[in-house]
């Protein structure tokens, strides 16, 4: 089958794939298991900007692509292609170009790599278009300038034109990059030392604001609001901060607790926004997916915990499919790792009543 072609969707009973069974392997009983999800931890999930192409990055060095099809709430994922970073070095993040034809990936090999979907690169290793002096944690595409930005543990942001071997720009960070996100002209970066920097990337990147996170512990993830007025930041101690970078009438910055069970506190591993409603999801080391409404300060949906931590998640552009990856997140160190722990990706069909704002409430609960 050619890349991007459509095959008929089969009945749900045939869509299980090769995932584990048993107690609570997925958040909802009808969630679809993505086949061939890799042999080590899943570090990121990203959707194409138009077609339902899903990209995962893994600690086994793989960058994998599936074509996802949905009909009447039934979903299946077709493995389309895979490339690997050099020496199977762990891959930590990826992003799509604006037209969805190209994937950029970064990781422990200190390289920024480019993969033209539908093409097989030499030795199945995507083309290197840039480097850092230390592993690269995050990458994003700047739609306003068609540049790629990478954030590394060398405390640098580098901006790349895929046609040139040298960066077209470099910005010094106060510490190692832990995560970054871009939404239109807003870029937000979370670093070690609880620094958060926002930039205007409409043209030449300009620093807009630099501040210390409102959360008291290490930042784990960051996500820009769809309307570009601010960002959400998640920490290792089960908290999320909602921070505005521009003043919005009637809206103030605040923080709330999540991903906690009794006296146990878990990291917020990933956050992603629904582009249509502006609501968002958090996933954590407790194996729980939560959907939130920041404007009305309420939890919209809390799914039952699955039997392992959830490391990453993403809504597709249409907002009707939510992908999440489950594997060990190393938040409890090597002593808690169980050899043979499955690494799985699941797809959840999103109902409007799960993600649409419901109305005003005074506090999260």
Short mmCIF file of C-alpha atoms in Angstrom, two decimals:
data_model
loop_
_atom_site.label_atom_id
_atom_site.label_comp_id
_atom_site.label_asym_id
_atom_site.label_seq_id
_atom_site.Cartn_x
_atom_site.Cartn_y
_atom_site.Cartn_z
CA UNK A 1 0.00 0.00 0.00
CA UNK A 2 1.34 3.46 -0.91
CA UNK A 3 2.13 5.92 1.86
CA UNK A 4 -0.98 7.95 2.66
CA UNK A 5 -3.43 5.61 0.94
CA UNK A 6 -6.56 4.55 2.77
CA UNK A 7 -7.60 1.02 3.64
CA UNK A 8 -11.05 0.02 4.92
CA UNK A 9 -11.54 0.06 8.68
CA UNK A 10 -12.16 -3.38 10.14
CA UNK A 11 -14.60 -4.22 12.94
CA UNK A 12 -13.47 -3.30 16.45
CA UNK A 13 -12.88 -6.91 17.46
CA UNK A 14 -10.06 -7.10 14.91
CA UNK A 15 -8.33 -3.91 16.01
CA UNK A 16 -6.67 -5.09 19.20
CA UNK A 17 -3.11 -5.35 17.87
CA UNK A 18 -0.22 -6.90 19.78
CA UNK A 19 -0.58 -5.15 23.15
CA UNK A 20 -0.85 -6.62 26.60
CA UNK A 21 -4.10 -7.74 28.14
CA UNK A 22 -5.04 -8.11 31.78
CA UNK A 23 -6.01 -5.46 34.32
CA UNK A 24 -6.37 -1.92 32.93
CA UNK A 25 -3.90 -1.97 30.03
CA UNK A 26 -5.62 1.12 28.55
CA UNK A 27 -7.59 4.10 29.86
CA UNK A 28 -10.85 3.03 28.22
CA UNK A 29 -11.93 -0.47 27.12
CA UNK A 30 -12.34 0.44 23.45
CA UNK A 31 -9.02 2.26 23.06
CA UNK A 32 -7.06 0.94 20.08
CA UNK A 33 -3.60 -0.53 20.56
CA UNK A 34 -1.05 0.68 18.01
CA UNK A 35 0.99 -2.21 16.59
CA UNK A 36 4.81 -2.26 16.51
CA UNK A 37 5.28 0.48 19.11
CA UNK A 38 8.98 -0.25 19.71
CA UNK A 39 11.28 -2.04 22.11
CA UNK A 40 12.07 0.67 24.66
CA UNK A 41 10.51 3.68 26.34
CA UNK A 42 8.29 6.00 24.28
CA UNK A 43 9.59 9.55 24.58
CA UNK A 44 7.17 11.54 22.38
CA UNK A 45 4.08 11.35 20.18
CA UNK A 46 3.20 13.88 17.48
CA UNK A 47 0.49 14.12 14.84
CA UNK A 48 0.73 15.47 11.32
CA UNK A 49 -0.83 18.92 10.81
CA UNK A 50 -3.44 17.71 8.32
CA UNK A 51 -3.47 13.96 7.63
CA UNK A 52 -3.72 11.54 10.57
CA UNK A 53 -0.08 10.49 10.52
CA UNK A 54 1.27 9.63 13.98
CA UNK A 55 4.99 9.78 14.79
CA UNK A 56 6.60 8.24 17.87
CA UNK A 57 10.15 8.53 19.14
CA UNK A 58 11.72 5.86 21.33
CA UNK A 59 14.70 5.13 23.50
CA UNK A 60 15.50 2.22 21.15
CA UNK A 61 16.61 4.75 18.50
CA UNK A 62 13.49 4.44 16.36
CA UNK A 63 11.30 7.09 14.74
CA UNK A 64 8.09 5.36 13.65
CA UNK A 65 5.15 6.44 11.52
CA UNK A 66 1.57 5.13 11.36
CA UNK A 67 -1.38 6.09 9.24
CA UNK A 68 -4.39 6.29 11.55
CA UNK A 69 -7.90 5.77 10.22
CA UNK A 70 -11.17 6.50 12.00
CA UNK A 71 -14.72 5.69 10.98
CA UNK A 72 -17.72 5.95 13.27
CA UNK A 73 -15.50 6.03 16.35
CA UNK A 74 -13.59 2.90 15.30
CA UNK A 75 -9.85 3.42 14.93
CA UNK A 76 -6.94 1.51 13.54
CA UNK A 77 -3.28 2.38 12.99
CA UNK A 78 -1.31 1.03 10.04
CA UNK A 79 2.50 0.88 10.40
CA UNK A 80 3.94 2.79 7.44
CA UNK A 81 7.67 3.27 7.98
CA UNK A 82 10.52 3.49 10.48
CA UNK A 83 13.94 5.12 10.52
CA UNK A 84 16.62 4.97 13.22
CA UNK A 85 19.09 7.44 14.63
CA UNK A 86 22.74 6.56 14.23
CA UNK A 87 23.91 3.65 16.45
CA UNK A 88 20.32 3.35 17.67
CA UNK A 89 20.88 6.30 20.01
CA UNK A 90 17.80 7.25 22.03
CA UNK A 91 15.43 9.65 20.25
CA UNK A 92 13.82 12.18 22.58
CA UNK A 93 11.49 14.31 20.46
CA UNK A 94 10.14 15.02 16.98
CA UNK A 95 8.01 17.51 15.08
CA UNK A 96 6.39 17.92 11.66
CA UNK A 97 6.93 20.59 9.05
CA UNK A 98 3.89 22.78 8.37
CA UNK A 99 2.91 20.81 5.28
CA UNK A 100 3.23 17.45 7.05
CA UNK A 101 5.69 15.98 4.55
CA UNK A 102 8.80 16.10 6.75
CA UNK A 103 9.64 14.94 10.27
CA UNK A 104 12.48 16.41 12.32
CA UNK A 105 13.87 14.43 15.26
CA UNK A 106 16.47 14.91 17.99
CA UNK A 107 18.07 12.85 20.72
CA UNK A 108 21.13 11.51 22.48
CA UNK A 109 23.27 11.44 19.32
CA UNK A 110 23.39 15.27 19.55
CA UNK A 111 21.98 15.57 16.02
CA UNK A 112 18.99 17.30 14.48
CA UNK A 113 17.71 14.95 11.77
CA UNK A 114 15.29 15.30 8.85
CA UNK A 115 13.11 12.53 7.39
CA UNK A 116 11.11 13.07 4.21
CA UNK A 117 8.08 10.83 4.66
CA UNK A 118 7.71 8.30 1.88
CA UNK A 119 11.48 8.18 1.28
CA UNK A 120 14.05 5.70 2.62
CA UNK A 121 17.26 7.47 3.69
CA UNK A 122 20.70 5.82 3.26
CA UNK A 123 21.24 3.08 5.90
CA UNK A 124 17.76 4.02 7.17
CA UNK A 125 19.30 6.91 9.14
CA UNK A 126 17.59 10.28 8.59
CA UNK A 127 19.70 13.11 7.21
CA UNK A 128 21.60 15.19 9.77
CA UNK A 129 20.89 18.92 9.40
CA UNK A 130 22.36 20.20 12.67
CA UNK A 131 24.27 19.37 15.85
CA UNK A 132 24.66 20.36 19.49
CA UNK A 133 27.50 19.70 21.91
CA UNK A 134 25.25 17.61 24.18
CA UNK A 135 22.08 15.55 23.80
CA UNK A 136 19.10 17.45 22.37
CA UNK A 137 15.90 17.27 24.40
CA UNK A 138 13.31 19.08 22.26
CA UNK A 139 12.58 20.22 18.72
CA UNK A 140 9.85 22.30 17.10
CA UNK A 141 8.98 23.81 13.73
CA UNK A 142 8.47 27.58 13.44
CA UNK A 143 5.59 28.07 10.99
CA UNK A 144 6.18 31.81 10.58
CA UNK A 145 9.77 31.41 9.31
CA UNK A 146 9.96 27.72 8.26
CA UNK A 147 12.91 27.23 10.62
CA UNK A 148 13.52 24.34 13.00
CA UNK A 149 14.43 25.11 16.62
CA UNK A 150 16.27 22.64 18.85
CA UNK A 151 16.89 22.89 22.60
CA UNK A 152 19.82 20.98 24.07
CA UNK A 153 21.50 20.06 27.28
CA UNK A 154 24.36 22.30 26.13
CA UNK A 155 22.16 25.22 27.31
CA UNK A 156 21.54 26.43 23.76
CA UNK A 157 18.62 27.04 21.46
CA UNK A 158 19.66 26.66 17.83
CA UNK A 159 17.66 27.65 14.76
CA UNK A 160 18.10 25.71 11.54
CA UNK A 161 17.32 26.17 7.87
CA UNK A 162 17.24 22.59 6.55
CA UNK A 163 19.14 23.72 3.44
CA UNK A 164 22.14 25.03 5.41
CA UNK A 165 24.72 23.10 7.51
CA UNK A 166 25.20 25.82 10.12
CA UNK A 167 22.58 27.31 12.45
CA UNK A 168 21.04 30.56 11.27
CA UNK A 169 20.77 31.66 14.89
CA UNK A 170 21.74 30.64 18.44
CA UNK A 171 20.37 31.77 21.79
CA UNK A 172 21.93 31.07 25.17
CA UNK A 173 19.70 29.49 27.80
CA UNK A 174 20.24 29.89 31.55
CA UNK A 175 20.32 26.11 31.97
CA UNK A 176 19.71 22.80 30.14
CA UNK A 177 16.55 22.64 28.05
CA UNK A 178 13.98 20.25 29.52
CA UNK A 179 11.11 21.01 27.14
CA UNK A 180 9.91 23.59 24.63
CA UNK A 181 6.76 24.28 22.65
CA UNK A 182 5.80 26.55 19.76
CA UNK A 183 2.36 27.84 18.90
CA UNK A 184 2.22 30.30 16.00
CA UNK A 185 4.44 33.22 17.11
CA UNK A 186 4.87 32.10 20.75
CA UNK A 187 7.69 29.82 21.88
CA UNK A 188 8.07 28.76 25.52
CA UNK A 189 11.09 26.96 26.97
CA UNK A 190 11.44 25.25 30.36
CA UNK A 191 14.97 24.61 31.63
CA UNK A 192 16.74 23.17 34.61
CA UNK A 193 16.77 25.52 37.59
CA UNK A 194 13.02 26.18 37.08
CA UNK A 195 13.66 28.90 34.50
CA UNK A 196 10.96 29.59 31.92
CA UNK A 197 11.58 31.83 28.94
CA UNK A 198 9.01 32.96 26.39
CA UNK A 199 9.92 34.27 22.93
CA UNK A 200 8.21 36.02 20.06
CA UNK A 201 9.20 34.00 16.97
CA UNK A 202 7.12 35.93 14.42
CA UNK A 203 10.35 36.96 12.68
CA UNK A 204 13.78 36.97 14.26
CA UNK A 205 13.28 35.37 17.70
CA UNK A 206 13.01 37.94 20.48
CA UNK A 207 12.92 37.14 24.17
CA UNK A 208 9.61 38.30 25.63
CA UNK A 209 9.77 37.22 29.26
CA UNK A 210 12.10 35.33 31.58
CA UNK A 211 10.95 34.19 34.98
CA UNK A 212 11.20 31.49 37.60
CA UNK A 213 8.48 28.85 37.49
CA UNK A 214 5.64 29.35 39.96
CA UNK A 215 6.06 25.66 40.84
CA UNK A 216 8.57 24.78 43.55
CA UNK A 217 10.08 21.67 41.94
CA UNK A 218 11.75 20.74 38.68
CA UNK A 219 9.85 21.47 35.46
CA UNK A 220 8.99 18.37 33.44
CA UNK A 221 6.91 19.65 30.51
CA UNK A 222 5.53 22.83 29.00
CA UNK A 223 2.77 23.59 26.47
CA UNK A 224 1.66 26.89 24.92
CA UNK A 225 -2.02 27.85 24.92
CA UNK A 226 -3.69 27.57 21.49
CA UNK A 227 -4.51 31.32 21.61
CA UNK A 228 -0.85 32.16 22.41
CA UNK A 229 -1.72 34.13 25.55
CA UNK A 230 0.31 31.91 27.87
CA UNK A 231 1.40 28.40 28.76
CA UNK A 232 0.95 25.49 31.12
CA UNK A 233 3.96 24.00 32.91
CA UNK A 234 4.04 20.64 34.71
CA UNK A 235 6.45 19.57 37.43
CA UNK A 236 7.85 16.37 38.92
CA UNK A 237 5.74 16.80 42.07
CA UNK A 238 2.25 16.56 40.62
CA UNK A 239 1.45 20.20 39.95
CA UNK A 240 0.51 22.29 36.93
CA UNK A 241 1.01 26.03 36.63
CA UNK A 242 -1.15 28.16 34.34
CA UNK A 243 0.77 31.29 33.37
CA UNK A 244 -0.26 34.17 31.11
CA UNK A 245 2.39 36.06 29.11
CA UNK A 246 -0.10 38.68 27.94
CA UNK A 247 -2.87 40.21 30.04
CA UNK A 248 -6.29 38.69 29.47
CA UNK A 249 -9.30 40.35 31.06
CA UNK A 250 -10.64 38.26 33.92
CA UNK A 251 -7.81 35.71 33.74
CA UNK A 252 -5.04 35.33 36.31
CA UNK A 253 -2.15 32.89 36.61
CA UNK A 254 -2.62 30.05 39.08
CA UNK A 255 -1.42 26.53 39.95
CA UNK A 256 -3.18 23.33 40.97
CA UNK A 257 -2.36 19.84 42.21
CA UNK A 258 -2.88 16.71 40.11
CA UNK A 259 -1.51 13.17 39.63
CA UNK A 260 -1.49 12.46 43.36
CA UNK A 261 -2.92 9.47 45.20
CA UNK A 262 -3.14 9.79 48.97
CA UNK A 263 0.43 10.59 50.09
CA UNK A 264 1.97 9.48 46.78
CA UNK A 265 3.05 12.21 44.37
CA UNK A 266 3.78 11.52 40.67
CA UNK A 267 5.38 13.57 37.90
CA UNK A 268 3.31 15.31 35.25
CA UNK A 269 5.07 13.77 32.24
CA UNK A 270 3.31 15.54 29.38
CA UNK A 271 0.59 18.08 28.58
CA UNK A 272 -1.17 18.81 25.30
CA UNK A 273 -3.94 21.20 24.28
CA UNK A 274 -7.06 20.53 22.25
CA UNK A 275 -6.91 23.07 19.43
CA UNK A 276 -10.66 23.35 19.03
CA UNK A 277 -11.73 23.95 22.64
CA UNK A 278 -8.53 25.19 24.30
CA UNK A 279 -8.90 22.52 26.97
CA UNK A 280 -5.94 20.26 27.73
CA UNK A 281 -4.76 16.84 28.88
CA UNK A 282 -2.16 15.86 31.44
CA UNK A 283 -0.61 12.41 31.75
CA UNK A 284 1.53 11.22 34.61
CA UNK A 285 3.62 8.68 36.42
CA UNK A 286 0.45 7.41 38.12
CA UNK A 287 -0.82 6.00 34.82
CA UNK A 288 -3.72 8.46 34.69
CA UNK A 289 -5.02 10.67 31.88
CA UNK A 290 -6.91 13.82 32.93
CA UNK A 291 -8.74 16.32 30.71
CA UNK A 292 -8.90 19.88 32.13
CA UNK A 293 -10.57 23.22 31.46
CA UNK A 294 -8.19 25.96 32.60
CA UNK A 295 -10.64 28.81 31.94
CA UNK A 296 -13.34 27.40 34.22
CA UNK A 297 -10.83 25.73 36.57
CA UNK A 298 -12.25 22.24 36.51
CA UNK A 299 -11.38 18.69 35.58
CA UNK A 300 -13.52 17.54 32.68
CA UNK A 301 -12.61 13.86 32.72
CA UNK A 302 -10.45 11.60 34.83
CA UNK A 303 -9.76 8.17 33.35
CA UNK A 304 -9.02 5.08 35.46
CA UNK A 305 -5.33 4.44 36.10
CA UNK A 306 -3.61 1.97 33.79
CA UNK A 307 -1.00 -0.49 35.04
CA UNK A 308 2.08 1.60 34.19
CA UNK A 309 3.16 5.23 33.84
CA UNK A 310 2.12 7.31 30.83
CA UNK A 311 5.07 9.15 29.33
CA UNK A 312 3.62 11.22 26.47
CA UNK A 313 0.40 12.16 24.72
CA UNK A 314 -1.03 14.22 21.86
CA UNK A 315 -4.37 15.24 20.30
CA UNK A 316 -4.65 15.01 16.54
CA UNK A 317 -5.42 18.23 14.64
CA UNK A 318 -9.12 17.43 14.37
CA UNK A 319 -9.24 16.80 18.12
CA UNK A 320 -11.16 13.52 17.88
CA UNK A 321 -8.25 11.14 18.55
CA UNK A 322 -6.02 11.23 21.62
CA UNK A 323 -2.78 9.24 21.50
CA UNK A 324 -0.91 8.27 24.66
CA UNK A 325 2.20 6.18 25.26
CA UNK A 326 2.74 3.91 28.26
CA UNK A 327 6.18 2.75 29.37
CA UNK A 328 8.40 3.14 32.41
CA UNK A 329 9.23 6.82 33.00
CA UNK A 330 12.25 6.24 35.31
CA UNK A 331 10.77 8.60 37.92
CA UNK A 332 11.56 6.00 40.61
CA UNK A 333 15.02 5.17 39.28
CA UNK A 334 16.54 1.95 38.03
CA UNK A 335 15.55 -0.02 41.13
CA UNK A 336 11.86 0.20 40.17
CA UNK A 337 12.37 -0.88 36.57
CA UNK A 338 10.93 -4.29 35.73
CA UNK A 339 12.64 -5.93 32.73
CA UNK A 340 10.10 -6.73 30.06
CA UNK A 341 7.85 -3.79 30.92
CA UNK A 342 5.68 -3.28 27.81
CA UNK A 343 5.98 -0.15 25.71
CA UNK A 344 2.60 0.61 24.19
CA UNK A 345 0.75 3.34 22.32
CA UNK A 346 -3.01 3.62 22.60
CA UNK A 347 -5.53 5.68 20.64
CA UNK A 348 -8.65 7.00 22.35
CA UNK A 349 -11.65 8.27 20.40
CA UNK A 350 -12.49 11.59 22.05
CA UNK A 351 -16.14 12.31 22.74
CA UNK A 352 -17.29 15.93 22.85
CA UNK A 353 -18.61 15.53 26.38
CA UNK A 354 -15.15 14.47 27.56
CA UNK A 355 -13.22 17.51 26.30
CA UNK A 356 -15.71 20.36 25.73
CA UNK A 357 -15.91 23.04 28.46
CA UNK A 358 -18.92 22.50 30.71
CA UNK A 359 -19.29 25.86 32.44
CA UNK A 360 -17.93 27.82 35.34
CA UNK A 361 -16.76 26.35 38.62
CA UNK A 362 -14.68 27.99 41.31
CA UNK A 363 -11.92 25.41 41.79
CA UNK A 364 -10.36 22.23 40.46
CA UNK A 365 -11.67 18.94 41.82
#
